[in-house]
Coordinates of C-alpha atoms (C1' of nucleotides) in Angstrom, one line a residue:
Chain R
X98 CA 61.9 -25.2 -53.8
X99 CA 60.2 -27.6 -51.4
X100 CA 56.8 -26.9 -52.8
X101 CA 55.8 -27.6 -56.5
X102 CA 56.3 -24.4 -58.4
X103 CA 53.3 -22.9 -60.3
X104 CA 53.7 -19.7 -62.2
X105 CA 51.4 -18.0 -64.7
X106 CA 51.6 -15.6 -67.6
X107 CA 48.3 -13.6 -67.5
X108 CA 47.9 -11.3 -70.6
X109 CA 44.8 -9.3 -71.4
X110 CA 43.8 -10.0 -74.9
X111 CA 43.8 -6.4 -76.0
X112 CA 46.1 -6.7 -79.1
X113 CA 49.2 -8.3 -80.3
X114 CA 52.0 -9.8 -78.2
X115 CA 54.1 -6.9 -77.3
X116 CA 57.7 -7.2 -76.4
X117 CA 57.0 -6.4 -72.7
X118 CA 54.4 -9.1 -72.6
X119 CA 56.8 -11.5 -74.2
X120 CA 59.5 -10.6 -71.6
X121 CA 57.1 -11.4 -68.8
X122 CA 56.0 -14.6 -70.4
X123 CA 59.5 -15.6 -71.0
X124 CA 60.7 -15.1 -67.5
X125 CA 57.7 -17.0 -66.1
X126 CA 58.6 -19.8 -68.6
X127 CA 62.3 -19.9 -67.6
X128 CA 61.2 -19.9 -64.0
X129 CA 58.9 -22.8 -64.4
X130 CA 61.1 -24.9 -66.6
X131 CA 64.2 -24.2 -64.4
X132 CA 62.5 -25.4 -61.2
X133 CA 60.5 -28.2 -63.0
X134 CA 57.3 -26.3 -62.2
X135 CA 54.0 -25.7 -64.1
X136 CA 53.5 -22.9 -66.4
X137 CA 49.9 -21.5 -66.5
X138 CA 48.4 -19.4 -69.2
X139 CA 45.4 -17.3 -67.9
X140 CA 43.5 -14.8 -69.9
X141 CA 42.5 -11.7 -68.1
X142 CA 39.6 -10.5 -70.1
X143 CA 37.7 -8.5 -67.5
X144 CA 37.9 -5.3 -69.5
X145 CA 34.9 -5.9 -71.8
X146 CA 35.5 -2.7 -73.7
X147 CA 39.1 -3.3 -74.6
X148 CA 39.1 -7.0 -75.6
X149 CA 40.0 -7.8 -79.1
X150 CA 38.7 -10.9 -80.7
X151 CA 41.9 -12.0 -82.1
X152 CA 43.9 -10.9 -79.1
X153 CA 44.0 -14.3 -77.4
X154 CA 45.0 -16.1 -80.7
X155 CA 47.7 -13.7 -81.4
X156 CA 49.2 -14.2 -77.9
X157 CA 49.0 -17.9 -78.3
X158 CA 50.6 -17.9 -81.9
X159 CA 53.4 -15.5 -81.1
X160 CA 54.2 -17.3 -77.8
X161 CA 54.4 -20.5 -79.6
X162 CA 56.6 -18.9 -82.3
X163 CA 59.0 -17.8 -79.6
X164 CA 59.2 -21.3 -78.3
X165 CA 57.3 -20.6 -75.1
X166 CA 54.7 -23.3 -74.2
X167 CA 52.6 -23.8 -71.1
X168 CA 51.2 -26.8 -69.2
X169 CA 47.8 -25.4 -68.5
X170 CA 45.6 -22.8 -70.2
X171 CA 42.3 -22.4 -71.9
X172 CA 43.3 -25.0 -74.5
X173 CA 44.9 -27.3 -71.9
X174 CA 42.6 -27.2 -69.0
X175 CA 43.4 -29.0 -65.7
X176 CA 39.9 -29.7 -64.3
X177 CA 41.1 -28.8 -60.8
X178 CA 41.7 -25.2 -61.9
X179 CA 39.7 -24.5 -65.0
X180 CA 38.4 -22.4 -66.5
X181 CA 41.3 -20.1 -67.4
X182 CA 39.5 -17.0 -68.7
X183 CA 38.5 -14.6 -66.2
X184 CA 35.2 -13.9 -68.0
X185 CA 34.4 -17.5 -67.7
X186 CA 35.4 -17.7 -64.1
X187 CA 33.3 -14.6 -63.3
X188 CA 30.3 -16.3 -65.0
X189 CA 30.8 -19.0 -62.5
X190 CA 30.6 -16.6 -59.7
X191 CA 34.1 -17.3 -58.4
X192 CA 35.0 -13.7 -57.7
X193 CA 31.7 -12.6 -56.4
X194 CA 31.7 -15.3 -53.8
X195 CA 34.7 -13.6 -52.3
X196 CA 33.4 -10.2 -52.7
X197 CA 30.4 -11.3 -50.7
X198 CA 32.7 -12.6 -48.1
X199 CA 34.3 -9.3 -47.8
X200 CA 31.0 -7.4 -47.8
X201 CA 29.8 -9.7 -45.0
X202 CA 32.9 -9.0 -43.0
X203 CA 32.5 -5.3 -43.4
X204 CA 35.8 -5.0 -45.2
X205 CA 34.1 -4.2 -48.5
X206 CA 31.3 -1.8 -49.1
X207 CA 28.9 -0.5 -51.9
X208 CA 29.9 2.8 -53.4
X209 CA 27.4 4.8 -55.5
X210 CA 29.7 7.5 -56.6
X211 CA 29.2 8.2 -60.3
X212 CA 32.1 8.6 -62.7
X213 CA 31.4 12.4 -62.9
X214 CA 31.7 12.8 -59.2
X215 CA 34.9 10.8 -59.2
X216 CA 36.4 12.9 -61.8
X217 CA 35.5 16.0 -60.0
X218 CA 37.0 14.6 -56.8
X219 CA 40.3 14.0 -58.4
X220 CA 40.4 17.4 -60.1
X221 CA 39.7 19.1 -56.8
X222 CA 42.4 17.1 -55.2
X223 CA 44.9 17.9 -58.0
X224 CA 44.1 21.6 -57.7
X225 CA 44.7 21.4 -53.8
X226 CA 48.1 19.7 -54.6
X227 CA 46.9 16.5 -52.9
X228 CA 47.5 13.0 -54.2
X229 CA 44.5 11.8 -56.1
X230 CA 42.5 9.4 -53.9
X231 CA 39.1 8.1 -53.2
X232 CA 37.8 9.9 -50.1
X233 CA 35.8 7.0 -48.6
X234 CA 32.5 8.8 -48.8
X235 CA 30.4 5.7 -49.0
X236 CA 32.1 3.8 -46.3
X237 CA 29.8 3.0 -43.4
X238 CA 26.7 4.4 -45.1
X239 CA 23.3 3.0 -43.9
X240 CA 21.2 0.7 -45.9
X241 CA 18.6 3.5 -46.3
X242 CA 21.2 5.7 -48.1
X243 CA 22.1 2.8 -50.4
X244 CA 18.5 2.2 -51.1
X245 CA 18.0 5.8 -52.0
X246 CA 20.8 5.6 -54.4
X247 CA 19.4 2.5 -56.0
X248 CA 16.1 4.3 -56.3
X249 CA 17.9 6.9 -58.4
X250 CA 19.0 4.1 -60.8
X251 CA 22.6 4.1 -59.6
X252 CA 24.6 0.9 -59.8
X253 CA 27.2 0.4 -57.2
X254 CA 30.8 -0.5 -57.4
X255 CA 32.3 -2.5 -54.5
X256 CA 35.2 -1.0 -52.7
X257 CA 37.8 -2.6 -50.4
X258 CA 38.4 -0.7 -47.3
X259 CA 41.9 -0.2 -46.2
X260 CA 42.9 -0.4 -42.5
X261 CA 44.5 2.8 -41.2
X262 CA 48.2 3.2 -41.1
X263 CA 49.0 -0.5 -42.0
X264 CA 52.3 -1.5 -43.5
X265 CA 52.4 -3.9 -46.4
X266 CA 55.8 -5.4 -47.1
X267 CA 57.3 -8.2 -48.9
X268 CA 60.6 -9.6 -50.1
X269 CA 60.7 -9.3 -53.7
X270 CA 63.0 -11.6 -55.6
X271 CA 64.2 -8.9 -57.9
X272 CA 63.8 -5.8 -55.7
X273 CA 64.5 -7.0 -52.2
X274 CA 62.5 -5.6 -49.4
X275 CA 59.7 -3.4 -50.4
X276 CA 57.1 -1.7 -48.2
X277 CA 54.1 0.6 -48.5
X278 CA 51.8 2.2 -46.0
X279 CA 48.1 1.8 -46.5
X280 CA 47.4 5.5 -46.0
X281 CA 49.0 6.4 -49.3
X282 CA 47.7 3.9 -51.7
X283 CA 45.0 6.1 -53.2
X284 CA 42.2 5.3 -50.9
X285 CA 39.7 2.4 -50.8
X286 CA 39.8 0.9 -54.3
X287 CA 37.2 -0.9 -56.4
X288 CA 37.2 -4.7 -56.5
X289 CA 34.0 -5.2 -58.4
X290 CA 32.9 -2.9 -61.2
X291 CA 29.3 -1.8 -61.6
X292 CA 28.9 -4.3 -64.5
X293 CA 29.7 -7.1 -62.0
X294 CA 33.2 -7.8 -63.3
X295 CA 36.0 -7.9 -60.9
X296 CA 38.8 -5.4 -61.2
X297 CA 42.3 -6.6 -62.1
X298 CA 43.6 -6.2 -58.5
X299 CA 40.9 -8.4 -57.1
X300 CA 40.7 -11.1 -59.8
X301 CA 44.4 -11.6 -59.8
X302 CA 44.4 -12.4 -56.1
X303 CA 41.5 -14.7 -56.3
X304 CA 43.0 -16.5 -59.3
X305 CA 46.4 -16.7 -58.1
X306 CA 45.2 -18.2 -54.9
X307 CA 42.6 -20.6 -56.2
X308 CA 45.1 -21.7 -58.9
X309 CA 47.7 -22.4 -56.3
X310 CA 50.2 -20.0 -58.0
X311 CA 53.4 -20.0 -56.0
X312 CA 55.4 -17.2 -57.7
X313 CA 54.2 -14.2 -59.5
X314 CA 56.7 -12.7 -61.9
X315 CA 55.4 -9.6 -63.6
X316 CA 56.5 -6.2 -64.8
X317 CA 57.7 -3.6 -62.4
X318 CA 54.9 -1.4 -63.3
X319 CA 52.8 -3.6 -60.9
X320 CA 54.9 -2.9 -57.9
X321 CA 52.4 -0.3 -56.6
X322 CA 49.5 -2.8 -57.2
X323 CA 51.1 -5.3 -55.0
X324 CA 50.2 -3.7 -51.5
X325 CA 46.6 -3.6 -52.6
X326 CA 46.7 -7.2 -53.6
X327 CA 48.4 -8.0 -50.3
X328 CA 45.5 -6.3 -48.4
X329 CA 43.1 -8.7 -50.1
X330 CA 45.2 -11.7 -49.2
X331 CA 45.3 -10.6 -45.8
X332 CA 41.6 -9.9 -45.6
X333 CA 40.6 -13.3 -47.0
X334 CA 43.1 -14.9 -44.7
X335 CA 45.3 -16.2 -47.4
X336 CA 49.0 -16.3 -47.9
X337 CA 50.4 -14.4 -50.8
X338 CA 52.8 -15.9 -53.3
X339 CA 56.3 -14.8 -53.7
X340 CA 56.7 -11.8 -55.9
X341 CA 59.3 -10.9 -58.4
X342 CA 59.0 -7.6 -60.3
X343 CA 60.7 -7.7 -63.6
X344 CA 62.5 -4.4 -64.8
X345 CA 60.7 -2.6 -67.4
X346 CA 61.9 -2.2 -71.0
X347 CA 62.9 1.4 -71.8
X348 CA 63.4 3.0 -75.1
X349 CA 67.0 4.4 -75.0
X350 CA 65.9 7.5 -77.1
X351 CA 63.1 8.6 -74.9
X352 CA 64.4 7.0 -71.6
X353 CA 60.9 6.0 -70.8
X354 CA 59.0 2.9 -70.8
X355 CA 58.7 1.5 -74.3
X356 CA 55.5 2.9 -75.6
X357 CA 53.5 1.4 -78.3
X358 CA 53.7 4.8 -79.9
X359 CA 57.5 4.7 -80.2
X360 CA 57.8 4.3 -83.9
X361 CA 61.5 3.9 -83.9
X362 CA 61.3 0.5 -82.3
X363 CA 59.6 -2.7 -83.3
X364 CA 57.1 -3.3 -80.6
X365 CA 55.3 -6.5 -81.5
X366 CA 56.7 -10.0 -81.7
X367 CA 54.9 -10.7 -85.1
X368 CA 56.8 -7.7 -86.6
X369 CA 60.1 -9.3 -85.7
X370 CA 58.9 -12.5 -87.2
X371 CA 58.0 -10.9 -90.5
X372 CA 61.3 -9.0 -90.7
X373 CA 63.0 -12.4 -90.6
X374 CA 64.4 -12.4 -87.0
X375 CA 64.8 -15.9 -85.7
X376 CA 62.8 -16.9 -82.7
X377 CA 65.9 -18.3 -81.0
X378 CA 67.6 -15.0 -81.2
X379 CA 64.6 -13.0 -79.9
X380 CA 64.3 -15.4 -77.1
X381 CA 68.0 -15.1 -76.2
X382 CA 67.8 -11.3 -76.5
X383 CA 64.7 -10.8 -74.3
X384 CA 66.2 -13.1 -71.7
X385 CA 69.0 -10.5 -71.4
X386 CA 66.4 -7.7 -70.9
X387 CA 66.5 -7.3 -67.1
X388 CA 68.6 -10.3 -66.3
X389 CA 72.0 -11.7 -67.1
X390 CA 73.7 -15.0 -66.3
X391 CA 77.1 -15.2 -64.5
X392 CA 80.0 -14.8 -66.9
X393 CA 80.6 -13.2 -70.1
X394 CA 78.7 -15.4 -72.6
X395 CA 75.9 -13.9 -74.4
X396 CA 74.6 -16.4 -76.8
X397 CA 72.5 -19.1 -75.1
X398 CA 70.1 -21.5 -76.5
X399 CA 66.7 -21.9 -74.8
X400 CA 67.7 -25.0 -73.1
X401 CA 70.8 -23.5 -71.8
X402 CA 68.9 -20.5 -70.5
X403 CA 66.6 -22.7 -68.7
X404 CA 69.5 -24.4 -67.2
X405 CA 71.4 -21.3 -66.0
X406 CA 68.4 -19.2 -65.2
X407 CA 68.7 -17.7 -61.8
X408 CA 65.9 -15.4 -60.5
X409 CA 68.2 -14.0 -58.0
X410 CA 70.1 -12.3 -60.9
X411 CA 67.1 -10.2 -62.0
X412 CA 68.1 -6.6 -62.3
X413 CA 66.4 -3.7 -60.5
X414 CA 67.2 -1.0 -63.1
X415 CA 65.2 -0.7 -66.3
X416 CA 66.5 -2.6 -69.3
X417 CA 67.2 -0.5 -72.4
X418 CA 66.2 -1.9 -75.7
X419 CA 69.2 -1.9 -78.0
X420 CA 68.0 -2.6 -81.6
X421 CA 71.6 -2.8 -83.0
X422 CA 72.5 -5.4 -80.4
X423 CA 69.4 -7.5 -81.4
X424 CA 70.5 -7.3 -85.0
X425 CA 73.9 -8.4 -84.0
X426 CA 72.5 -11.4 -82.0
X427 CA 70.3 -12.3 -84.8
X428 CA 73.2 -12.3 -87.1
X429 CA 75.0 -14.6 -84.8
X430 CA 72.3 -17.1 -85.0
X431 CA 72.1 -16.8 -88.8
X432 CA 75.8 -17.5 -89.1
X433 CA 75.6 -20.7 -87.0
X434 CA 72.6 -22.0 -88.7
X435 CA 72.9 -24.4 -91.6
X436 CA 71.8 -23.3 -95.0
X437 CA 68.9 -25.7 -95.5
X438 CA 67.4 -24.7 -92.3
X439 CA 67.8 -21.0 -93.1
X440 CA 66.3 -21.7 -96.6
X441 CA 63.3 -23.5 -95.0
X442 CA 62.7 -20.6 -92.8
X443 CA 63.0 -18.0 -95.5
X444 CA 60.6 -20.1 -97.7
X445 CA 58.2 -19.9 -94.8
X446 CA 58.4 -16.1 -94.8
X447 CA 57.7 -15.9 -98.4
X448 CA 54.7 -18.2 -98.0
X449 CA 53.3 -16.1 -95.3
X450 CA 53.9 -13.1 -97.4
X451 CA 53.6 -10.5 -94.7
X452 CA 55.9 -8.0 -96.3
X453 CA 55.9 -6.7 -99.8
X454 CA 59.3 -8.0 -100.3
X455 CA 58.2 -11.6 -99.4
X456 CA 55.1 -11.3 -101.6
X457 CA 57.2 -10.5 -104.7
X458 CA 59.0 -13.8 -104.4
X459 CA 55.7 -15.7 -104.5
X460 CA 55.7 -15.4 -108.2
X461 CA 58.7 -17.7 -108.4
X462 CA 58.0 -21.4 -108.8
X463 CA 58.8 -23.2 -105.5
X464 CA 61.7 -25.4 -106.6
X465 CA 63.5 -22.6 -108.3
X466 CA 62.8 -20.3 -105.4
X467 CA 64.4 -22.8 -103.0
X468 CA 67.5 -23.0 -105.2
X469 CA 67.7 -19.2 -105.5
X470 CA 67.4 -18.8 -101.7
X471 CA 70.0 -21.5 -101.0
X472 CA 72.5 -19.8 -103.2
X473 CA 71.7 -16.4 -101.9
X474 CA 72.1 -17.6 -98.3
X475 CA 75.4 -19.2 -99.3
X476 CA 76.7 -15.8 -100.4
X477 CA 75.2 -13.7 -97.8
X478 CA 75.0 -15.7 -94.6
X479 CA 78.0 -13.9 -93.1
X480 CA 76.8 -10.4 -93.7
X481 CA 73.0 -10.3 -93.2
X482 CA 71.2 -9.5 -90.0
X483 CA 67.8 -10.8 -90.8
X484 CA 66.1 -13.0 -93.3
X485 CA 64.3 -10.2 -94.9
X486 CA 67.6 -9.1 -96.3
X487 CA 68.1 -12.5 -97.9
X488 CA 64.7 -12.0 -99.5
X489 CA 65.7 -8.6 -100.8
X490 CA 69.0 -9.9 -102.2
X491 CA 67.3 -12.9 -103.8
X492 CA 64.9 -10.6 -105.5
X493 CA 67.7 -8.4 -106.8
X494 CA 69.4 -11.3 -108.2
X495 CA 66.3 -12.8 -109.7
X496 CA 65.5 -9.5 -111.5
X497 CA 69.1 -8.5 -112.2
X498 CA 68.5 -8.2 -116.0
X499 CA 65.9 -5.4 -115.3
X500 CA 68.5 -3.3 -113.7
X501 CA 70.7 -1.0 -115.7
X502 CA 74.1 -0.7 -114.2
X503 CA 76.4 2.3 -114.6
X504 CA 79.7 1.2 -115.8
X505 CA 81.3 4.7 -116.0
X506 CA 83.3 4.3 -112.7
X507 CA 85.6 2.0 -114.4
X508 CA 85.5 3.1 -118.0
X509 CA 86.4 6.7 -116.9
X510 CA 88.9 5.4 -114.4
X511 CA 92.6 5.7 -115.5
X512 CA 93.6 2.8 -113.4
X513 CA 91.6 0.5 -115.8
X514 CA 92.4 0.6 -119.5
X515 CA 89.9 -0.2 -122.1
X516 CA 92.0 -3.1 -123.4
X517 CA 92.4 -4.7 -120.0
X518 CA 88.6 -4.4 -119.3
X519 CA 87.7 -6.0 -122.8
X520 CA 90.4 -8.7 -122.3
X521 CA 88.9 -9.8 -119.0
X522 CA 85.3 -9.6 -120.0
X523 CA 85.8 -11.3 -123.2
X524 CA 88.1 -13.9 -121.7
X525 CA 85.5 -14.8 -119.2
X526 CA 82.8 -14.7 -121.9
X527 CA 84.8 -17.3 -123.9
X528 CA 85.0 -19.6 -120.9
X529 CA 81.3 -19.4 -120.3
X530 CA 80.5 -20.0 -124.0
X531 CA 82.8 -22.9 -124.3
X532 CA 82.7 -24.3 -120.8
X533 CA 80.3 -27.2 -120.0
X534 CA 77.5 -27.2 -117.4
X535 CA 80.0 -28.1 -114.6
X536 CA 82.3 -25.2 -115.3
X537 CA 84.1 -23.9 -112.2
X538 CA 83.6 -20.2 -112.2
X539 CA 86.3 -19.6 -109.7
X540 CA 88.8 -21.6 -111.7
X541 CA 87.6 -19.9 -114.9
X542 CA 88.3 -16.5 -113.4
X543 CA 91.8 -17.5 -112.3
X544 CA 92.6 -18.7 -115.8
X545 CA 91.4 -15.6 -117.3
X546 CA 93.7 -13.8 -115.0
X547 CA 96.6 -15.9 -116.0
X548 CA 96.0 -15.8 -119.8
X549 CA 95.4 -12.0 -119.8
X550 CA 98.1 -11.1 -117.3
X551 CA 95.5 -8.9 -115.5
X552 CA 95.3 -9.5 -111.9
X553 CA 94.1 -8.1 -108.5
X554 CA 91.5 -5.4 -108.6
X555 CA 92.0 -5.0 -112.3
X556 CA 90.8 -8.4 -112.7
X557 CA 88.0 -8.6 -110.1
X558 CA 86.5 -5.0 -110.1
X559 CA 85.3 -5.2 -113.7
X560 CA 83.7 -8.5 -113.0
X561 CA 82.1 -7.4 -109.8
X562 CA 80.7 -4.4 -111.7
X563 CA 79.4 -6.4 -114.5
X564 CA 77.6 -8.9 -112.3
X565 CA 76.4 -6.7 -109.5
X566 CA 76.6 -3.1 -110.6
X567 CA 79.1 -2.4 -107.9
X568 CA 82.9 -2.8 -107.7
X569 CA 82.7 -4.2 -104.2
X570 CA 80.8 -7.4 -104.0
X571 CA 81.0 -10.8 -102.2
X572 CA 82.8 -13.6 -104.0
X573 CA 81.9 -13.0 -107.6
X574 CA 82.0 -16.6 -108.7
X575 CA 79.3 -17.4 -106.3
X576 CA 77.2 -14.5 -107.6
X577 CA 77.7 -15.9 -111.1
X578 CA 76.4 -19.2 -109.9
X579 CA 73.2 -17.7 -108.6
X580 CA 72.4 -16.5 -112.2
X581 CA 71.8 -18.8 -115.1
X582 CA 74.6 -19.1 -117.7
X583 CA 72.5 -17.1 -120.1
X584 CA 72.1 -14.2 -117.6
X585 CA 75.8 -14.3 -116.9
X586 CA 76.5 -13.9 -120.6
X587 CA 73.9 -11.2 -121.0
X588 CA 75.6 -9.2 -118.2
X589 CA 79.0 -9.6 -119.7
X590 CA 77.7 -8.5 -123.1
X591 CA 76.1 -5.5 -121.6
X592 CA 79.3 -4.3 -120.0
X593 CA 81.4 -5.2 -123.2
X594 CA 79.0 -3.0 -125.3
X595 CA 79.3 -0.2 -122.7
X596 CA 83.1 -0.3 -122.8
X597 CA 83.3 -0.5 -126.6
X598 CA 80.9 2.5 -127.1
Chain F
rG1042 C1' 51.8 16.8 -55.6
rA1043 C1' 52.3 11.8 -52.9
rC1044 C1' 54.4 7.0 -52.7
rC1045 C1' 58.0 3.5 -54.6
rC1046 C1' 62.5 2.7 -57.4
rG1047 C1' 66.9 3.5 -60.3
rU1048 C1' 71.9 6.2 -61.6
rU1049 C1' 79.1 2.0 -63.8
rA1050 C1' 82.5 4.1 -71.0
rG1051 C1' 78.9 6.9 -77.0
rU1052 C1' 74.9 2.7 -75.9
rC1053 C1' 73.9 -1.5 -73.0
rA1054 C1' 75.9 -4.3 -68.9
rA1055 C1' 78.8 -7.5 -65.0
rG1056 C1' 80.2 -6.2 -60.2
rU1057 C1' 76.8 -7.9 -53.0
rG1058 C1' 84.0 -3.9 -48.8
rG1059 C1' 90.2 -5.3 -51.0
rU1060 C1' 89.5 -6.7 -59.0
rU1061 C1' 94.7 -4.2 -63.5
rA1062 C1' 86.3 -2.0 -62.8
rA1063 C1' 84.3 -8.3 -66.9
rG1064 C1' 81.8 -8.7 -71.4
rA1065 C1' 78.8 -7.0 -75.6
rC1066 C1' 77.0 -3.4 -79.2
rA1067 C1' 78.7 1.0 -81.7
rC1068 C1' 83.0 3.7 -83.1
rC1069 C1' 88.3 4.1 -84.5
rA1070 C1' 93.1 1.8 -85.9
rG1071 C1' 95.9 -2.6 -87.6
rC1072 C1' 95.9 -7.6 -89.7
rC1073 C1' 93.5 -10.9 -93.3
rU1074 C1' 91.2 -10.2 -98.3
rU1075 C1' 90.7 -8.5 -105.6
rU1076 C1' 86.9 -5.4 -103.1
rC1077 C1' 82.9 -5.5 -99.5
rA1078 C1' 81.8 -8.2 -95.5
rC1079 C1' 83.2 -12.0 -92.0
rG1080 C1' 87.1 -13.1 -88.6
rC1081 C1' 91.2 -11.7 -85.5
rU1082 C1' 94.1 -8.0 -82.5
rG1083 C1' 94.3 -3.4 -80.1
rG1084 C1' 92.0 1.5 -78.2
rU1085 C1' 88.6 4.6 -74.9
rA1086 C1' 85.5 4.8 -67.3
rU1087 C1' 88.6 9.9 -61.8
rC1088 C1' 81.5 4.1 -61.2
rG1089 C1' 75.6 11.2 -60.9
rU1090 C1' 77.1 14.6 -56.9
rG1091 C1' 78.3 16.2 -51.6
rG1092 C1' 79.2 14.3 -47.0
rG1093 C1' 80.0 10.2 -43.6
rU1094 C1' 81.4 4.8 -41.7
rU1095 C1' 86.0 1.8 -42.5
rC1096 C1' 92.9 0.3 -42.6
rA1097 C1' 90.1 -0.2 -47.3
rA1098 C1' 83.8 2.0 -50.8
rA1099 C1' 81.4 1.3 -57.5
rU1100 C1' 79.8 -1.7 -53.4
rC1101 C1' 77.4 0.3 -46.6
rC1102 C1' 74.7 5.1 -44.3
rC1103 C1' 72.7 10.2 -45.0
rG1104 C1' 71.6 14.7 -48.0
rC1105 C1' 71.2 16.7 -53.0
rA1106 C1' 70.7 16.4 -58.3
rC1107 C1' 68.8 14.0 -62.4
rG1108 C1' 65.8 10.0 -64.5
rG1109 C1' 61.8 6.7 -64.2
rG1110 C1' 57.3 3.9 -62.3
rU1111 C1' 52.5 4.2 -60.0
rC1112 C1' 48.5 7.0 -58.1
rA1113 C1' 41.4 4.3 -63.4
rC1114 C1' 34.5 1.2 -62.8
rC1115 C1' 42.9 -0.6 -67.7
rA1116 C1' 45.4 -4.8 -67.0

RNA sequence: GACCCGUUAGUCAAGUGGUUAAGACACCAGCCUUUCACGCUGGUAUCGUGGGUUCAAAUCCCGCACGGGUCACCA
């Protein structure tokens, strides 16, 4: 790159950070960092009807959580390029200035067609099996006709007039050579709405140019917008940036673009956060949606991804969202992270209390909770996919005495005699009663085995059942350590009573 | 309907004319283990289809089928 790279992530603040937005932000981020360029955050809030007050904050918070930061944006303005919200830019007349230029050149014109008329036009075209398009009815109209429309109280939109039979083509980093003919782009399109706001296709060109954006990485759903934007670049005598259209994320079940209505998939980054996915894992996972590095490795830290990121390796085919693979990847991160760090993060989740499960733990005093979580993580780090599961386990251990276990599966099992069961349970009970605070549970169980002559599953199954309600459990001495000595004894007594009954 | 694009195992996904067609997830089997899990080892592909080009095609070209994206005073 001989010229300083500048890229942008330009969301419209209409809701939470969606996985598709995150993907787009992430590739821009990787691109900027890999090439030592500048990452810009621009807010595209020209749709006054759909803007959500909290949308921008949500974008910011969730990007931050993911580990994506930027060098310029509404909160970090560079005076040379500010402001970074299109509504503010519009208020400064930035867009209108160029609209006027196109009007003066006769490339843009006022259109007084009403919404009803447009709809009618589209319906008629559809009925005639034509591609829906604007028919250019207001192109080249006289000033008198415009005045007459004004007199009726009509407010015009400004349309861009396409040249006839003109090829727009570019070399897309991801897609290769792409070309469109001006004749089938849907007719002259609106660049300024009747409320004076620029449309997306116009504002994006003005902003990318005036902000010196060198590379535009965005979702593949923008491919067919690109020729329109190129037409504007051309009309204004500007050079267009390099384009890279990122493959869309598909839902494997519907085989369509991931839709916000697909209930089977978590759509928003904040949902992943509250379920206890680690941002490192999500970052890693999203980087592999539509891109892959050379080689067979799949686990990469953010810094490693920045290093190996190669835009030439962007895929063309859509990326299918595989929830199970994400779970696996998150589990990999959990396995390699140390317990204190995991405990900190789980504490964080509890404090935020965004799920019922997390809220329940808020009743536990902080020091006690931290101990409980550390012990729970120690036991379950290897088998848990997300931190919410740690929270669930912790709660089940905390409230174990409220549960009523069913001991019948061993009592009614001919492989386990009543005598052996009692010998084991009472044997361990003795150790617990007589042992000091530093009693080694693992050692104690082994001794019980030796003293009673009961071993293997006959030794461990009863203990598993007594302490967890199930014959299969992780290392039982670790579970015993999660509970208080008093609870351990209570659980043993309960089973002893059941066996004797 | 028009215009663009895609199609490699159950699911993803490498692969850019000559490979035993990577790897991951899931699944199954074996090993390990008191059990569960983790971990380890092994297992599964005539590369959508029909034609070309070539000594040689998953890779290049054409047709077909299927799938998708886009055709807003949304971004």
